[in-house]
XYZ file of C-alpha atoms in Angstrom:
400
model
C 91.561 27.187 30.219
C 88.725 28.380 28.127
C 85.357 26.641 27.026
C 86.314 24.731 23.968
C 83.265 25.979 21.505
C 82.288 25.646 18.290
C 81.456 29.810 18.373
C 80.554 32.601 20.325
C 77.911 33.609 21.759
C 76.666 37.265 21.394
C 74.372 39.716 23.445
C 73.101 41.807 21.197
C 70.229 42.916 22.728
C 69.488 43.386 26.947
C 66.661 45.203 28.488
C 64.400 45.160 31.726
C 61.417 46.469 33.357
C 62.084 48.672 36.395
C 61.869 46.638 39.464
C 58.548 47.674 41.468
C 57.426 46.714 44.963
C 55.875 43.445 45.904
C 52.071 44.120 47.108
C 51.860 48.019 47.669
C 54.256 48.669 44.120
C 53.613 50.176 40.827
C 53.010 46.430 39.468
C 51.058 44.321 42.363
C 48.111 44.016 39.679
C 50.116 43.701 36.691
C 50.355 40.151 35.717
C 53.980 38.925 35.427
C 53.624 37.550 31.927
C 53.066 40.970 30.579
C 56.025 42.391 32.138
C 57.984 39.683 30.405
C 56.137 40.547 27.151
C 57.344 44.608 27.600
C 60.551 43.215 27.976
C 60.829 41.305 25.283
C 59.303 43.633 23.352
C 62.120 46.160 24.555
C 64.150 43.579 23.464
C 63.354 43.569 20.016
C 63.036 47.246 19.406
C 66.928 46.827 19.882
C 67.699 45.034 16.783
C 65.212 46.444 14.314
C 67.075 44.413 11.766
C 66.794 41.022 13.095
C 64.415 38.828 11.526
C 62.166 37.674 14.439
C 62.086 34.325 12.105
C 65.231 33.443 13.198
C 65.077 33.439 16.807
C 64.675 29.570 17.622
C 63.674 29.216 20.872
C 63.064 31.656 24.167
C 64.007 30.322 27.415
C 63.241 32.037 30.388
C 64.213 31.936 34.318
C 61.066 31.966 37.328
C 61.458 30.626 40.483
C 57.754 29.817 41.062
C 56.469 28.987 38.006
C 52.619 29.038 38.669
C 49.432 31.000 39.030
C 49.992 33.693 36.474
C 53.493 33.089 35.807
C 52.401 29.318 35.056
C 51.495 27.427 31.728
C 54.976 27.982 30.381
C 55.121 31.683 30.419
C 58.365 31.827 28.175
C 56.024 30.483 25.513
C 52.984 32.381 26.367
C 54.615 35.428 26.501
C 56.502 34.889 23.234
C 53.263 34.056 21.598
C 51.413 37.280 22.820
C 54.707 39.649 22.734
C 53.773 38.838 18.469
C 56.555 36.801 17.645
C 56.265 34.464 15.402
C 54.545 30.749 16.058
C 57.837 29.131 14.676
C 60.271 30.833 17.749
C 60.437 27.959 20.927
C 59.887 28.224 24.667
C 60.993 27.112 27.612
C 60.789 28.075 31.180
C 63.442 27.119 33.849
C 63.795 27.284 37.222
C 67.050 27.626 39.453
C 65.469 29.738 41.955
C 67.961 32.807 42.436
C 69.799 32.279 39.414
C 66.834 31.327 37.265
C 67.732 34.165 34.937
C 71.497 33.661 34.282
C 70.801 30.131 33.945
C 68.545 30.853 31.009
C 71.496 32.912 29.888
C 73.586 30.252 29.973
C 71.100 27.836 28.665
C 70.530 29.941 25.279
C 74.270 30.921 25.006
C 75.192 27.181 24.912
C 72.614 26.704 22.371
C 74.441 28.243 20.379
C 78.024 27.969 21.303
C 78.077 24.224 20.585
C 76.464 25.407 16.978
C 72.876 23.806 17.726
C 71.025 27.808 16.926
C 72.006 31.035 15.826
C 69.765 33.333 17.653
C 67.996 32.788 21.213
C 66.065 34.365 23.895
C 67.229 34.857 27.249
C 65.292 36.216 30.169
C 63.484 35.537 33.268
C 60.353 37.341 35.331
C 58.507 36.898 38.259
C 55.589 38.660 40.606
C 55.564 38.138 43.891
C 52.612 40.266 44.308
C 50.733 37.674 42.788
C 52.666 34.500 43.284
C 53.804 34.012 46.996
C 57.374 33.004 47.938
C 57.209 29.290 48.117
C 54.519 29.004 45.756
C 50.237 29.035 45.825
C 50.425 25.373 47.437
C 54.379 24.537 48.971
C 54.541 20.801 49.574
C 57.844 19.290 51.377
C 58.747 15.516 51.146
C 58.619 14.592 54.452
C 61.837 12.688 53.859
C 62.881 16.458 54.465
C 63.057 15.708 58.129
C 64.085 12.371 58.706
C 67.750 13.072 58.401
C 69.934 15.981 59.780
C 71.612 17.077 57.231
C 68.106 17.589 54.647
C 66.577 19.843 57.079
C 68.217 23.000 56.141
C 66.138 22.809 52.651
C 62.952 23.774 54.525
C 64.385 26.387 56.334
C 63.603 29.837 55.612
C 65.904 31.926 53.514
C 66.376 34.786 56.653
C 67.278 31.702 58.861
C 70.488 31.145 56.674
C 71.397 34.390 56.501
C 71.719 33.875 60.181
C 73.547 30.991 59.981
C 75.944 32.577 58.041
C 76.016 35.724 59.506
C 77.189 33.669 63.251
C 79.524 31.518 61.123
C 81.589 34.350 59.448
C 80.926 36.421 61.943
C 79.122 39.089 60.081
C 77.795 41.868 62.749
C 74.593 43.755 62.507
C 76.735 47.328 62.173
C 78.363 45.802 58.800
C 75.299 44.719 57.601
C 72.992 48.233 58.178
C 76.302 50.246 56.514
C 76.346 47.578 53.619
C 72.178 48.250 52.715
C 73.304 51.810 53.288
C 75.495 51.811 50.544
C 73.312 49.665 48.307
C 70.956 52.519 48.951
C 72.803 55.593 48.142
C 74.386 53.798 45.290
C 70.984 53.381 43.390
C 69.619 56.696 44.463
C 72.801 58.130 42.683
C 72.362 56.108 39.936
C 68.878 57.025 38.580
C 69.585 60.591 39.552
C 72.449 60.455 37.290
C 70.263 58.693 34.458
C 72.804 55.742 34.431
C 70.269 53.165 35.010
C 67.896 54.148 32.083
C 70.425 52.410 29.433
C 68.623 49.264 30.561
C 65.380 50.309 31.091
C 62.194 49.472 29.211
C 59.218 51.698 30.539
C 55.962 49.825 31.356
C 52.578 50.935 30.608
C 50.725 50.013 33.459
C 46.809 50.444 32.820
C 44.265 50.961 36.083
C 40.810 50.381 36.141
C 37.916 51.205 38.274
C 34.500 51.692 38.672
C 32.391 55.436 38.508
C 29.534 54.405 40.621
C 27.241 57.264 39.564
C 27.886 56.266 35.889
C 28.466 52.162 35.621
C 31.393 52.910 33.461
C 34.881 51.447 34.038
C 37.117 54.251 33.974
C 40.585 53.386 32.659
C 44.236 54.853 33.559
C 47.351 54.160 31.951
C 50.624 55.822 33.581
C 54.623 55.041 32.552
C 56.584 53.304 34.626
C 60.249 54.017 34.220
C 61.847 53.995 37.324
C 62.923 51.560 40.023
C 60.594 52.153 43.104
C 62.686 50.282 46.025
C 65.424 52.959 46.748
C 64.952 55.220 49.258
C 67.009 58.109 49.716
C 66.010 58.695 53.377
C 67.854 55.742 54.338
C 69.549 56.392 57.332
C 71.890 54.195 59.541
C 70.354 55.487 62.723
C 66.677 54.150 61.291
C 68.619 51.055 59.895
C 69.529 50.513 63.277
C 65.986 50.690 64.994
C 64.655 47.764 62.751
C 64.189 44.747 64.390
C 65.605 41.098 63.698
C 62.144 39.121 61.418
C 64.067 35.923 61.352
C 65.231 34.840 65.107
C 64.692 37.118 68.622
C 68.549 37.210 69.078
C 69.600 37.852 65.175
C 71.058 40.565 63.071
C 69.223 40.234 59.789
C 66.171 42.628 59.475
C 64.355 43.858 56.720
C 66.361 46.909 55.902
C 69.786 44.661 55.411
C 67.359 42.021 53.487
C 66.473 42.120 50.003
C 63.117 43.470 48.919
C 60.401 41.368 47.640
C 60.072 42.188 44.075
C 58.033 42.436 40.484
C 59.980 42.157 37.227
C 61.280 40.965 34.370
C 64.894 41.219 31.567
C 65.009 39.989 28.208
C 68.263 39.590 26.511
C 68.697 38.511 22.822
C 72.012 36.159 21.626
C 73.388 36.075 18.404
C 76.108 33.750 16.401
C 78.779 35.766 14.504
C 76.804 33.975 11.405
C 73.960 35.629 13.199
C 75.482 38.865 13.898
C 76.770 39.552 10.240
C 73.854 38.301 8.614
C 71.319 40.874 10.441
C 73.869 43.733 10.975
C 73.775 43.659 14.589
C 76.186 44.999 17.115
C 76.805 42.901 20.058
C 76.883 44.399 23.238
C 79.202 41.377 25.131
C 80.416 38.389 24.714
C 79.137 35.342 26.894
C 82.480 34.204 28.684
C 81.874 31.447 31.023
C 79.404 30.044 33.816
C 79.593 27.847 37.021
C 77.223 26.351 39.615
C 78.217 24.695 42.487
C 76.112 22.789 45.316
C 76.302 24.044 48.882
C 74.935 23.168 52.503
C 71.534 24.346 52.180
C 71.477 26.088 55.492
C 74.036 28.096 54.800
C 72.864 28.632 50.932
C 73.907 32.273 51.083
C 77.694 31.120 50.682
C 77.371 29.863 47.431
C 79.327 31.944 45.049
C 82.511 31.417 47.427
C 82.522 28.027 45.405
C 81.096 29.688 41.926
C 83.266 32.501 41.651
C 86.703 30.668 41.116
C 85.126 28.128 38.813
C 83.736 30.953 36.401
C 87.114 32.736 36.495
C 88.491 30.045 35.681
C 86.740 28.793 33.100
C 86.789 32.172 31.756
C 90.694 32.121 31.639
C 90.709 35.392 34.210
C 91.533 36.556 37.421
C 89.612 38.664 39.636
C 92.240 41.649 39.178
C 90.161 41.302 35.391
C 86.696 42.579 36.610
C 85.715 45.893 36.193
C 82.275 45.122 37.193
C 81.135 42.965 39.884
C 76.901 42.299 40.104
C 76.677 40.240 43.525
C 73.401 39.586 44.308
C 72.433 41.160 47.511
C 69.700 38.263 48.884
C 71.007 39.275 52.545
C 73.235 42.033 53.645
C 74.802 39.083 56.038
C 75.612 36.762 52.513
C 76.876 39.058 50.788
C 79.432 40.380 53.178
C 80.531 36.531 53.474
C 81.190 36.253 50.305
C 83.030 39.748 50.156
C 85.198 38.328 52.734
C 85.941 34.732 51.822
C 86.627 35.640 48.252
C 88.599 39.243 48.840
C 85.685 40.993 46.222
C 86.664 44.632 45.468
C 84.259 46.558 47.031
C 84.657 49.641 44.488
C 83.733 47.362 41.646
C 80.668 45.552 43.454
C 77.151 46.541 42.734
C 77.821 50.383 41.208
C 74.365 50.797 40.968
C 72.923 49.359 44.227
C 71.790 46.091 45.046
C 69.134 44.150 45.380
C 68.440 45.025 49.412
C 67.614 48.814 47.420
C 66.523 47.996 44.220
C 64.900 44.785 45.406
C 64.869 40.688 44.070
C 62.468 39.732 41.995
C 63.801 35.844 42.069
C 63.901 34.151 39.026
C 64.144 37.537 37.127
C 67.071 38.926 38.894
C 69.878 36.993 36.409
C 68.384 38.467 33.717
C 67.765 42.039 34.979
C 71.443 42.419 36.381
C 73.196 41.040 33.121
C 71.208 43.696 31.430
C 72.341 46.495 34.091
C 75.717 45.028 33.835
C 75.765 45.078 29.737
C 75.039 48.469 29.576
C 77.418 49.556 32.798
C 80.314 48.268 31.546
C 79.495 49.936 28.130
C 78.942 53.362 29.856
C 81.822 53.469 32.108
C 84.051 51.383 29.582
C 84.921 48.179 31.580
C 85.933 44.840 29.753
C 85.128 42.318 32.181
C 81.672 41.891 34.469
C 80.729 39.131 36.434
C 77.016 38.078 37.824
C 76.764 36.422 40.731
C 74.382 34.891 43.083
C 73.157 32.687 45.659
C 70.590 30.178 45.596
C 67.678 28.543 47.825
C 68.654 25.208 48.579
C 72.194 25.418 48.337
C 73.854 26.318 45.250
C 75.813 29.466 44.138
C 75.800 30.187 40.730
C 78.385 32.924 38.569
C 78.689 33.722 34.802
C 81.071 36.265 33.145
C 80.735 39.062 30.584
C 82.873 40.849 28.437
C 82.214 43.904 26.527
C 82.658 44.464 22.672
């Protein structure tokens, strides 16, 4: 059955940054909060018509919401992007699925009739904010019973877990990141990635010693930098396990550390014919469910059937399939348990090639999913991921 409403929720616009490496990449100086302000920026160059006076309220998705990315950066950013003082902000934080949570968040806004036009999006740098955070802290309450220790463990140590449990081997895993690999490579070489892509001015500055002057540089970013089409499943093969001596998960069937950051703008119909927008999709239905934290990587097993069917579909109904690729060993799991199509999954790579960027990822694969389904003409697309701690999250698309 579907989610009784009052209305629908529209996408109307969807945009991201390109995803750049974590400490060595295009953006390990750029401060996160100014990639989310490009992308909303890229958002609203979208919908020229829309009155920025209607958007109530921004909420946006980081997993480590600190440092640079701290102080409520969906309202900082909205503030300095030039909207106006009257739009709203919020940041949230599901780890993973930070992003498509805010999604969620801002379609339900206005589903149940409470706005007519709201913000989605999510960012995050870890080049500048560290996995875990500038100061982690665990309640030692952590340890004290069995079945709480698998929250401190290390994301790589479930991926084992779940790699031994469904029997996942390491060959499976190396030809799965080879595929995520030569499906991105053949996606920006075809140009089908640049629907979604807002470039990002990224200005460089350093010192002429014989002068005193700071010499600036400004260069255009416009393409992802983690794909690598040298991959190889012979040098796949030579990597070593990072996570335990005897394991199968390495860092070339991992997901890369990331920088980034999606914007996507939602629209009532009221909304919608008032502005004369187009929507891009139609906000179907969402699902989280809890899971073992030691085996978090299973989570969308659990999310995948809610979403469907909440959405009133069946899998046979998805033309598009964005699985999160957190670990090569996950990912397969869930491939298995649930019977995904592998020919609809991840068309343009995953996140072990184009890399994770945490609480930005659910808002920079809706927006590669939005304009997929719109270039290759699919009706149904689903996002999907898993989450630290335990939880697997899943919302559904359809395009108009």
């Amino acid at each position: 059955m579907s989610t009784v409403q009052v209305q629908e929720a529209y996408i109307v616009a969807a945009t991201r940054t390109p995803i750049g490496k974590s400490g060595r990449g295009c953006f390990r100086n750029t401060r996160p909060d100014d990639l989310l302000i490009a992308a909303l920026r890229g958002a609203m160059a979208q919908v020229p018509s829309l009155d920025p006076a209607a958007i109530e309220d921004a909420i946006v998705g980081c997993s480590f919401p600190e440092a640079e990315q701290g102080m409520n950066v969906a309202r900082m950013a909205v503030l300095l992007a030039g909207l106006p003082s009257s739009v709203g902000g919020a940041t949230v934080n599901r780890f993973c699925a930070s992003g498509l949570t805010a999604i969620q968040m801002a379609a339900d806004r206005i589903r149940v009739g409470e706005a007519d036009v709201v913000i989605a999006g999510g960012v995050e740098s870890m080049s500048l904010v560290p996995m875990g955070g500038n100061k982690p802290s665990f309640n030692p309450e952590m340890f004290t019973r069995d079945e709480n220790v698998g929250i401190a463990y290390g994301m790589g140590l479930t991926a084992e877990k779940v790699a031994a449990q469904w029997k996942v081997s390491r060959e499976r895993q190396d030809e799965f990141a080879l595929a995520s690999h030569q499906k991105a490579v053949a996606a920006i070489a075809g140009g089908e990635a640049r629907d979604a892509i807002t470039p990002v001015e990224v200005i460089g500055r350093r010192p002429n010693l014989d002068t005193g002057d700071v010499v600036k540089t400004s260069r255009l970013v416009d393409t992802d930098e983690g794909p690598r089409p040298d991959t190889t499943l012979e040098g796949l093969a030579k990597l070593k396990p990072v996570f335990a001596a005897k394991g199968s998960v390495t860092a070339g069937n991992s997901s890369q550390t990331s920088d980034g950051a999606g914007a996507l703008i939602l629209a009532s119909e009221a909304a919608v014919k008032r502005f004369n927008l187009q929507p891009l999709a139609r906000f179907v239905s969402f699902a989280v469910k809890g899971v073992p934290p030691e085996i978090m990587g299973i989570g969308p097993i659990e999310a995948i059937p809610a979403a469907l069917k909440r959405a009133g579909i069946s899998q046979n109904d998805l033309d598009w399939i964005e699985l999160n690729e957190a670990f090569a060993a996950q990912a397969l799991a869930v491939i298995d348990s649930v019977g995904l199509d592998r020919g609809k999954l991840n068309p343009y790579g995953g996140a072990i090639a184009l890399g994770h960027p945490l609480g930005a990822t659910g808002a920079i694969r809706a927006a590669t999913l939005i304009h997929g389904l719109r270039r290759r003409g699919g009706r149904y697309g689903m996002l999907t991921m898993c989450v630290g701690t335990g939880q697997g999250a899943a919302g559904i698309f359809e395009r108009l």
